[in-house]
Amino acid sequence: MLADLPLRITLAAAALAALGGMTSQAEAADIRIACYSDGNECPATKVLAERFMRDNADIHITIDEMPYKQILESVPVQLAAGNGPDIARISDFGQVAPYQLDLTPYLADAAYWQTAYGPVLDWMRTGPDDHGIYGLMTQLTVSAPIVDKTLFDQAGVPIPTKGATWDDWAAAAAKVAKATKTPFGMAWDRSGARFSGPAISEGAKFFYSAGHPPVVDDGFKAMAAKFVKWNQDDTIDKDVWVSTGGGYRDAFEEFANGKIAVYLSGSWQLARLQKQIGDGFDWVVGDAPCGPGGCTGMPGGAGFVAFKGTKSPKEVARFLDYLASEPVYAEWMVMTSNLPANLDLQKKKLDYKLSPAGIAAMNQFQANAATLTPLAYKLQGSPLSRPMFNATVDRISQAITGQITLDQAYERITSDVADAAAAKNKK
Amino acid sequence: MIGTAVGHGWGRLYAALMNLPERPMRWAQGHLPDGRLGWLFVGPNLAIFAVFTFLPILIDFYYAGTGGTNLLPTERPWVGTENFSSLLACKDYLDPNSCVRDQFWYAIWNTSEFVVLQVALMLFFSLATALVLNRKILGRGFFRAAFFYPVLLSPVVVALIWKWVLQRDGVLNAAMVGAGMQPVEWLLSARSAFGWTVFVSIWAHMGFYTLILLAGLQAIPADIYEAAAMDAAPPWRVFRRITLPLLMPSVLVVLVLGLIRAVQIFDEVYVLTGGGPGSATTYLVEFIYNTGFSAQVRQYGLAAAASLLLAGVLLVLTLIQLRGMRPTKGDPRG
């Protein structure tokens, strides 16, 4: 009997341990993240999530990687139906604003978040009276001209430097295209956000003092007229904006295939630039082109947003707390070759694993981030920024094809945004 | 021996299974009033139909009368006919730019033009192809399969193939440059892009309609043609007086199915042009999709109202089909 005791105790202990293990497994909070990648954001997050789960056995994280379009179109519907993920990587915060979870009560140190991520937290808020913390930016992006230096060198045309205007850039790009028999001088991503940077440089104000967005003013019109003209005289590759209706389209492939000399895109393309172009040709990032409104691109980026529907708000906050901590966030940015949205990290040099061209590009994007105007930040954070961007793309595209005049396009942009605002406000 | 036993076992199992409905059926026959037994058979199907077809239609009507951007019906404010009046508000219906919802009217006019052109051309080419394939030509089996093959492809695949052919650096332009010609921006000009959507749609669906017409042609009794041949009737007269009248039921089916399909055009065009350039190839279903599901500010009510207007058009076309297929007095089919 006594001889049996140790065995019995061992068996009982093993059974209890197994039961305990099962219980903790059964009680593990499941967190589901809907994610899309510009480069490698989702795989990089998976690596960090696995490390986090090793130290937090009570949390189980699943990352569902899906196309950007699916996030944009499906996640808001899932959330409305009460069937959404716990966290999603979102770039259009206005769409999911009603479903966002204020993480403030769950965060270990909300004050740290306010200090480290202050300006970009506004982008997820619904207005000046909203002080919630709804998520963590997975990057800070900056739009800027990306230049095929090899083509410029072949043409003997100097790359426009600090203080150059968009007119200077367009003229230089057209000269390079002509000299090197490249089909087009420039291409801009088909995106209202991309257009807005140059428009702000040109003097567009986007907001009345009361805060209502009229979108179209003299600065906006000046840039729209130039943009349409450049599309029609083949300075810009109109295929990008015109051949496809609907939403976003980038011009990366055109640039990577050497068909354009200057490409207006942004820092999120860095991983692709490194991977796809490599040593194919020399490329550099240019200074933000200037105008009467300043020398600015557009800030932006996607963030991990938490949702009210989650059954595990504490665990969601714990994971985001982990990602937001400075060393982990710095590692994450290095892994994904992204600019940090963390203000302290913006002042430090991160040890990016990039080629010399990539490092130079990253430094230039960082320098351009410093010249972003407050208006650009405000526009990006406006709940109506997406309707403004979409109306801009739709109507300017119609004007380029000649379906409507520019004046009609201005009227339609104004009425489209007013219509979207009215629909949003209808309760 | 064992095989026989197994065979008997299966046989008994099969018989038991087949007899399974007998008891409930006998019970139903005994208890249900005369003529009501049919409901029992169609009941399950009707239930599915009610949940997945009737209920969505009712919900669609409700959404069409509500506004705002919330998805849940309980959170949507009632706006009555506001969505319809907004869609139909126009100074000049022929000029979409004078309408409050110009994109809707671009979609209406694009769809109308598409339907007229696509259906007429498709009927013509399907008929011509069916007439040729009905003759004893060399490789008839191969050509029948070749014309039908695109029907088997997914519309998205069809669109991707043609995008690959038509884009600026596509196969067609490469061939033209190879032949010393200038490349053409097929999908950048509004008229050209529109024309290609018509062509691609015909290419993709013609095989199906050709098959219907071919079946109709083969159902025409050969002795009528023999009698015509004995009377030395010229081919055109044979076609006009014998083939066409006897093929009319099949032509009507093709016409109505083609019309309905053309009004519903979406998938191929969405992938091929995305509705561009500008709004040159934005058709009605794409407008509904963009308004309700793709735009950042989703106006479900507006999309529902537009879909009801589209449903009205389809209903009229279906009624025409039903009327056309109803046997007339003296019709031997009746």
PDB file of C-alpha atoms in Angstrom, chain A residues 125-327:
ATOM      1  CA  ARG A 125     -10.403  59.179 -33.222  1.00  0.00           C
ATOM      2  CA  THR A 126     -13.763  60.495 -34.348  1.00  0.00           C
ATOM      3  CA  GLY A 127     -13.168  64.155 -33.507  1.00  0.00           C
ATOM      4  CA  PRO A 128     -11.509  66.662 -31.208  1.00  0.00           C
ATOM      5  CA  ASP A 129     -13.585  65.532 -28.218  1.00  0.00           C
ATOM      6  CA  ASP A 130     -12.530  61.926 -28.615  1.00  0.00           C
ATOM      7  CA  HIS A 131      -9.485  61.032 -26.475  1.00  0.00           C
ATOM      8  CA  GLY A 132      -9.636  57.254 -26.788  1.00  0.00           C
ATOM      9  CA  ILE A 133      -6.785  54.948 -27.752  1.00  0.00           C
ATOM     10  CA  TYR A 134      -8.107  52.558 -30.346  1.00  0.00           C
ATOM     11  CA  GLY A 135      -5.047  50.890 -31.787  1.00  0.00           C
ATOM     12  CA  LEU A 136      -1.416  50.898 -32.722  1.00  0.00           C
ATOM     13  CA  MET A 137       0.005  52.186 -35.992  1.00  0.00           C
ATOM     14  CA  THR A 138       2.017  49.424 -37.646  1.00  0.00           C
ATOM     15  CA  GLN A 139       3.997  52.010 -39.588  1.00  0.00           C
ATOM     16  CA  LEU A 140       4.192  55.659 -40.465  1.00  0.00           C
ATOM     17  CA  THR A 141       4.206  56.119 -44.196  1.00  0.00           C
ATOM     18  CA  VAL A 142       5.299  59.175 -46.133  1.00  0.00           C
ATOM     19  CA  SER A 143       4.606  59.739 -49.790  1.00  0.00           C
ATOM     20  CA  ALA A 144       7.479  61.015 -51.921  1.00  0.00           C
ATOM     21  CA  PRO A 145       8.831  60.844 -55.456  1.00  0.00           C
ATOM     22  CA  ILE A 146      10.911  57.738 -56.123  1.00  0.00           C
ATOM     23  CA  VAL A 147      13.407  58.278 -58.905  1.00  0.00           C
ATOM     24  CA  ASP A 148      15.000  55.986 -61.496  1.00  0.00           C
ATOM     25  CA  LYS A 149      18.462  57.467 -61.082  1.00  0.00           C
ATOM     26  CA  THR A 150      19.906  55.355 -63.894  1.00  0.00           C
ATOM     27  CA  LEU A 151      17.519  56.983 -66.385  1.00  0.00           C
ATOM     28  CA  PHE A 152      18.328  60.477 -65.065  1.00  0.00           C
ATOM     29  CA  ASP A 153      22.072  59.721 -65.355  1.00  0.00           C
ATOM     30  CA  GLN A 154      21.645  58.362 -68.882  1.00  0.00           C
ATOM     31  CA  ALA A 155      19.735  61.495 -69.883  1.00  0.00           C
ATOM     32  CA  GLY A 156      22.261  63.778 -68.164  1.00  0.00           C
ATOM     33  CA  VAL A 157      19.400  65.503 -66.341  1.00  0.00           C
ATOM     34  CA  PRO A 158      20.025  66.429 -62.685  1.00  0.00           C
ATOM     35  CA  ILE A 159      17.526  65.083 -60.191  1.00  0.00           C
ATOM     36  CA  PRO A 160      15.479  68.003 -58.779  1.00  0.00           C
ATOM     37  CA  THR A 161      16.706  68.918 -55.319  1.00  0.00           C
ATOM     38  CA  LYS A 162      15.300  70.531 -52.185  1.00  0.00           C
ATOM     39  CA  GLY A 163      12.967  73.397 -53.011  1.00  0.00           C
ATOM     40  CA  ALA A 164      12.063  72.107 -56.503  1.00  0.00           C
ATOM     41  CA  THR A 165       8.389  72.405 -57.387  1.00  0.00           C
ATOM     42  CA  TRP A 166       6.161  69.790 -59.022  1.00  0.00           C
ATOM     43  CA  ASP A 167       6.560  71.773 -62.254  1.00  0.00           C
ATOM     44  CA  ASP A 168      10.330  71.299 -61.985  1.00  0.00           C
ATOM     45  CA  TRP A 169       9.856  67.594 -61.345  1.00  0.00           C
ATOM     46  CA  ALA A 170       7.440  67.188 -64.263  1.00  0.00           C
ATOM     47  CA  ALA A 171       9.766  69.063 -66.623  1.00  0.00           C
ATOM     48  CA  ALA A 172      12.779  67.016 -65.547  1.00  0.00           C
ATOM     49  CA  ALA A 173      10.865  63.732 -65.820  1.00  0.00           C
ATOM     50  CA  ALA A 174       9.599  64.638 -69.293  1.00  0.00           C
ATOM     51  CA  LYS A 175      13.146  65.537 -70.389  1.00  0.00           C
ATOM     52  CA  VAL A 176      14.459  62.200 -69.124  1.00  0.00           C
ATOM     53  CA  ALA A 177      11.664  60.297 -70.853  1.00  0.00           C
ATOM     54  CA  LYS A 178      12.387  62.037 -74.137  1.00  0.00           C
ATOM     55  CA  ALA A 179      16.148  61.577 -73.926  1.00  0.00           C
ATOM     56  CA  THR A 180      16.007  57.919 -72.923  1.00  0.00           C
ATOM     57  CA  LYS A 181      12.958  57.005 -75.039  1.00  0.00           C
ATOM     58  CA  THR A 182      11.183  55.922 -71.877  1.00  0.00           C
ATOM     59  CA  PRO A 183       7.404  55.793 -72.466  1.00  0.00           C
ATOM     60  CA  PHE A 184       6.504  58.272 -69.717  1.00  0.00           C
ATOM     61  CA  GLY A 185       8.143  60.724 -67.373  1.00  0.00           C
ATOM     62  CA  MET A 186       6.049  60.097 -64.268  1.00  0.00           C
ATOM     63  CA  ALA A 187       3.362  57.943 -62.728  1.00  0.00           C
ATOM     64  CA  TRP A 188       1.357  58.584 -59.586  1.00  0.00           C
ATOM     65  CA  ASP A 189      -0.422  55.844 -57.712  1.00  0.00           C
ATOM     66  CA  ARG A 190      -4.168  55.969 -58.365  1.00  0.00           C
ATOM     67  CA  SER A 191      -4.981  57.327 -54.969  1.00  0.00           C
ATOM     68  CA  GLY A 192      -6.564  60.478 -53.627  1.00  0.00           C
ATOM     69  CA  ALA A 193      -4.056  60.502 -50.766  1.00  0.00           C
ATOM     70  CA  ARG A 194      -1.192  60.568 -53.242  1.00  0.00           C
ATOM     71  CA  PHE A 195      -2.785  63.491 -55.092  1.00  0.00           C
ATOM     72  CA  SER A 196      -3.429  65.387 -51.860  1.00  0.00           C
ATOM     73  CA  GLY A 197       0.257  65.872 -50.956  1.00  0.00           C
ATOM     74  CA  PRO A 198       1.039  67.786 -54.150  1.00  0.00           C
ATOM     75  CA  ALA A 199      -2.301  69.612 -53.822  1.00  0.00           C
ATOM     76  CA  ILE A 200      -1.365  70.831 -50.323  1.00  0.00           C
ATOM     77  CA  SER A 201       2.049  71.893 -51.628  1.00  0.00           C
ATOM     78  CA  GLU A 202       0.222  73.828 -54.305  1.00  0.00           C
ATOM     79  CA  GLY A 203      -1.813  75.639 -51.637  1.00  0.00           C
ATOM     80  CA  ALA A 204      -4.962  73.512 -51.196  1.00  0.00           C
ATOM     81  CA  LYS A 205      -6.498  74.038 -47.769  1.00  0.00           C
ATOM     82  CA  PHE A 206      -9.061  71.213 -47.752  1.00  0.00           C
ATOM     83  CA  PHE A 207     -10.875  72.573 -44.665  1.00  0.00           C
ATOM     84  CA  TYR A 208     -12.840  75.716 -43.922  1.00  0.00           C
ATOM     85  CA  SER A 209     -12.026  77.266 -40.571  1.00  0.00           C
ATOM     86  CA  ALA A 210     -15.217  75.604 -39.272  1.00  0.00           C
ATOM     87  CA  GLY A 211     -13.741  72.267 -40.162  1.00  0.00           C
ATOM     88  CA  HIS A 212     -16.155  71.336 -42.932  1.00  0.00           C
ATOM     89  CA  PRO A 213     -14.245  70.001 -45.901  1.00  0.00           C
ATOM     90  CA  PRO A 214     -14.980  71.818 -49.148  1.00  0.00           C
ATOM     91  CA  VAL A 215     -12.015  69.988 -50.765  1.00  0.00           C
ATOM     92  CA  VAL A 216     -11.880  72.151 -53.856  1.00  0.00           C
ATOM     93  CA  ASP A 217     -10.197  75.537 -53.619  1.00  0.00           C
ATOM     94  CA  ASP A 218      -7.691  77.450 -55.729  1.00  0.00           C
ATOM     95  CA  GLY A 219      -4.725  75.350 -54.624  1.00  0.00           C
ATOM     96  CA  PHE A 220      -6.591  72.123 -55.327  1.00  0.00           C
ATOM     97  CA  LYS A 221      -7.703  73.418 -58.725  1.00  0.00           C
ATOM     98  CA  ALA A 222      -4.162  74.462 -59.623  1.00  0.00           C
ATOM     99  CA  MET A 223      -2.784  70.984 -58.952  1.00  0.00           C
ATOM    100  CA  ALA A 224      -5.776  69.218 -60.568  1.00  0.00           C
ATOM    101  CA  ALA A 225      -5.346  71.262 -63.757  1.00  0.00           C
ATOM    102  CA  LYS A 226      -1.635  70.431 -63.898  1.00  0.00           C
ATOM    103  CA  PHE A 227      -2.257  66.762 -63.194  1.00  0.00           C
ATOM    104  CA  VAL A 228      -4.875  66.461 -65.940  1.00  0.00           C
ATOM    105  CA  LYS A 229      -2.612  68.271 -68.395  1.00  0.00           C
ATOM    106  CA  TRP A 230       0.350  66.017 -67.554  1.00  0.00           C
ATOM    107  CA  ASN A 231      -1.857  62.972 -68.114  1.00  0.00           C
ATOM    108  CA  GLN A 232      -3.089  64.268 -71.418  1.00  0.00           C
ATOM    109  CA  ASP A 233       0.353  65.264 -72.768  1.00  0.00           C
ATOM    110  CA  ASP A 234       1.900  61.918 -71.689  1.00  0.00           C
ATOM    111  CA  THR A 235       4.192  63.420 -69.054  1.00  0.00           C
ATOM    112  CA  ILE A 236       2.291  61.110 -66.723  1.00  0.00           C
ATOM    113  CA  ASP A 237       1.334  57.549 -67.597  1.00  0.00           C
ATOM    114  CA  LYS A 238      -2.431  57.879 -67.762  1.00  0.00           C
ATOM    115  CA  ASP A 239      -2.904  54.116 -67.840  1.00  0.00           C
ATOM    116  CA  VAL A 240      -2.618  54.120 -64.034  1.00  0.00           C
ATOM    117  CA  TRP A 241      -5.484  56.508 -63.362  1.00  0.00           C
ATOM    118  CA  VAL A 242      -7.618  55.929 -66.449  1.00  0.00           C
ATOM    119  CA  SER A 243      -7.520  52.316 -67.605  1.00  0.00           C
ATOM    120  CA  THR A 244      -8.982  50.993 -64.373  1.00  0.00           C
ATOM    121  CA  GLY A 245     -12.157  52.287 -62.835  1.00  0.00           C
ATOM    122  CA  GLY A 246     -12.915  51.727 -59.199  1.00  0.00           C
ATOM    123  CA  GLY A 247     -10.380  52.107 -56.453  1.00  0.00           C
ATOM    124  CA  TYR A 248      -6.687  52.089 -55.718  1.00  0.00           C
ATOM    125  CA  ARG A 249      -4.007  51.039 -58.155  1.00  0.00           C
ATOM    126  CA  ASP A 250      -0.295  51.503 -57.710  1.00  0.00           C
ATOM    127  CA  ALA A 251       2.240  52.077 -60.471  1.00  0.00           C
ATOM    128  CA  PHE A 252       4.990  50.008 -58.927  1.00  0.00           C
ATOM    129  CA  GLU A 253       5.234  47.550 -61.820  1.00  0.00           C
ATOM    130  CA  GLU A 254       5.633  50.393 -64.313  1.00  0.00           C
ATOM    131  CA  PHE A 255       8.495  51.791 -62.230  1.00  0.00           C
ATOM    132  CA  ALA A 256      10.127  48.412 -61.613  1.00  0.00           C
ATOM    133  CA  ASN A 257      10.035  47.701 -65.354  1.00  0.00           C
ATOM    134  CA  GLY A 258      11.812  50.956 -66.179  1.00  0.00           C
ATOM    135  CA  LYS A 259       8.844  52.517 -67.947  1.00  0.00           C
ATOM    136  CA  ILE A 260       8.787  55.733 -65.925  1.00  0.00           C
ATOM    137  CA  ALA A 261      11.490  57.985 -64.539  1.00  0.00           C
ATOM    138  CA  VAL A 262       9.672  59.359 -61.469  1.00  0.00           C
ATOM    139  CA  TYR A 263       7.134  57.469 -59.386  1.00  0.00           C
ATOM    140  CA  LEU A 264       5.012  59.166 -56.745  1.00  0.00           C
ATOM    141  CA  SER A 265       4.404  56.552 -54.100  1.00  0.00           C
ATOM    142  CA  GLY A 266       5.717  56.152 -50.581  1.00  0.00           C
ATOM    143  CA  SER A 267       7.795  54.546 -47.894  1.00  0.00           C
ATOM    144  CA  TRP A 268       5.679  51.374 -47.730  1.00  0.00           C
ATOM    145  CA  GLN A 269       7.153  50.392 -51.103  1.00  0.00           C
ATOM    146  CA  LEU A 270      10.655  50.089 -49.663  1.00  0.00           C
ATOM    147  CA  ALA A 271      10.538  46.310 -49.181  1.00  0.00           C
ATOM    148  CA  ARG A 272       9.296  45.824 -52.747  1.00  0.00           C
ATOM    149  CA  LEU A 273      11.831  48.267 -54.145  1.00  0.00           C
ATOM    150  CA  GLN A 274      14.609  46.303 -52.479  1.00  0.00           C
ATOM    151  CA  LYS A 275      13.263  42.917 -53.422  1.00  0.00           C
ATOM    152  CA  GLN A 276      11.993  43.472 -56.951  1.00  0.00           C
ATOM    153  CA  ILE A 277      14.446  46.011 -58.317  1.00  0.00           C
ATOM    154  CA  GLY A 278      17.524  45.109 -56.309  1.00  0.00           C
ATOM    155  CA  ASP A 279      20.484  45.956 -58.535  1.00  0.00           C
ATOM    156  CA  GLY A 280      18.321  46.226 -61.672  1.00  0.00           C
ATOM    157  CA  PHE A 281      18.870  49.980 -61.749  1.00  0.00           C
ATOM    158  CA  ASP A 282      19.771  52.743 -59.327  1.00  0.00           C
ATOM    159  CA  TRP A 283      16.860  54.301 -57.544  1.00  0.00           C
ATOM    160  CA  VAL A 284      16.669  57.060 -54.979  1.00  0.00           C
ATOM    161  CA  VAL A 285      13.978  58.869 -53.037  1.00  0.00           C
ATOM    162  CA  GLY A 286      13.611  62.560 -53.808  1.00  0.00           C
ATOM    163  CA  ASP A 287      12.923  65.523 -51.539  1.00  0.00           C
ATOM    164  CA  ALA A 288       9.277  66.426 -51.070  1.00  0.00           C
ATOM    165  CA  PRO A 289       8.414  68.791 -53.939  1.00  0.00           C
ATOM    166  CA  CYS A 290       7.497  72.316 -52.888  1.00  0.00           C
ATOM    167  CA  GLY A 291       4.920  74.919 -53.695  1.00  0.00           C
ATOM    168  CA  PRO A 292       3.206  77.896 -52.104  1.00  0.00           C
ATOM    169  CA  GLY A 293       1.676  75.575 -49.469  1.00  0.00           C
ATOM    170  CA  GLY A 294       4.956  74.026 -48.354  1.00  0.00           C
ATOM    171  CA  CYS A 295       7.110  71.016 -49.224  1.00  0.00           C
ATOM    172  CA  THR A 296       4.974  68.110 -48.211  1.00  0.00           C
ATOM    173  CA  GLY A 297       3.890  64.649 -49.064  1.00  0.00           C
ATOM    174  CA  MET A 298       1.124  62.866 -47.210  1.00  0.00           C
ATOM    175  CA  PRO A 299       1.548  60.896 -44.026  1.00  0.00           C
ATOM    176  CA  GLY A 300      -0.410  57.739 -43.566  1.00  0.00           C
ATOM    177  CA  GLY A 301      -0.162  54.121 -42.769  1.00  0.00           C
ATOM    178  CA  ALA A 302      -2.088  51.240 -41.394  1.00  0.00           C
ATOM    179  CA  GLY A 303      -2.708  50.380 -37.779  1.00  0.00           C
ATOM    180  CA  PHE A 304      -3.807  47.420 -35.709  1.00  0.00           C
ATOM    181  CA  VAL A 305      -7.239  48.489 -34.470  1.00  0.00           C
ATOM    182  CA  ALA A 306      -9.031  46.687 -31.632  1.00  0.00           C
ATOM    183  CA  PHE A 307     -12.781  46.120 -31.804  1.00  0.00           C
ATOM    184  CA  LYS A 308     -15.576  46.289 -29.252  1.00  0.00           C
ATOM    185  CA  GLY A 309     -16.866  42.878 -30.274  1.00  0.00           C
ATOM    186  CA  THR A 310     -13.836  41.120 -28.795  1.00  0.00           C
ATOM    187  CA  LYS A 311     -14.460  38.758 -25.903  1.00  0.00           C
ATOM    188  CA  SER A 312     -10.939  39.349 -24.613  1.00  0.00           C
ATOM    189  CA  PRO A 313     -10.327  43.109 -24.395  1.00  0.00           C
ATOM    190  CA  LYS A 314      -7.679  42.745 -21.689  1.00  0.00           C
ATOM    191  CA  GLU A 315      -5.714  40.216 -23.715  1.00  0.00           C
ATOM    192  CA  VAL A 316      -6.041  42.294 -26.880  1.00  0.00           C
ATOM    193  CA  ALA A 317      -4.633  45.271 -24.978  1.00  0.00           C
ATOM    194  CA  ARG A 318      -1.841  43.110 -23.543  1.00  0.00           C
ATOM    195  CA  PHE A 319      -0.745  42.040 -27.007  1.00  0.00           C
ATOM    196  CA  LEU A 320      -0.889  45.580 -28.372  1.00  0.00           C
ATOM    197  CA  ASP A 321       0.962  46.798 -25.268  1.00  0.00           C
ATOM    198  CA  TYR A 322       3.646  44.262 -26.082  1.00  0.00           C
ATOM    199  CA  LEU A 323       3.928  45.425 -29.693  1.00  0.00           C
ATOM    200  CA  ALA A 324       3.918  49.083 -28.648  1.00  0.00           C
ATOM    201  CA  SER A 325       6.781  48.728 -26.182  1.00  0.00           C
ATOM    202  CA  GLU A 326       9.809  50.525 -27.591  1.00  0.00           C
ATOM    203  CA  PRO A 327      12.229  47.594 -28.069  1.00  0.00           C
TER     204      PRO A 327
END
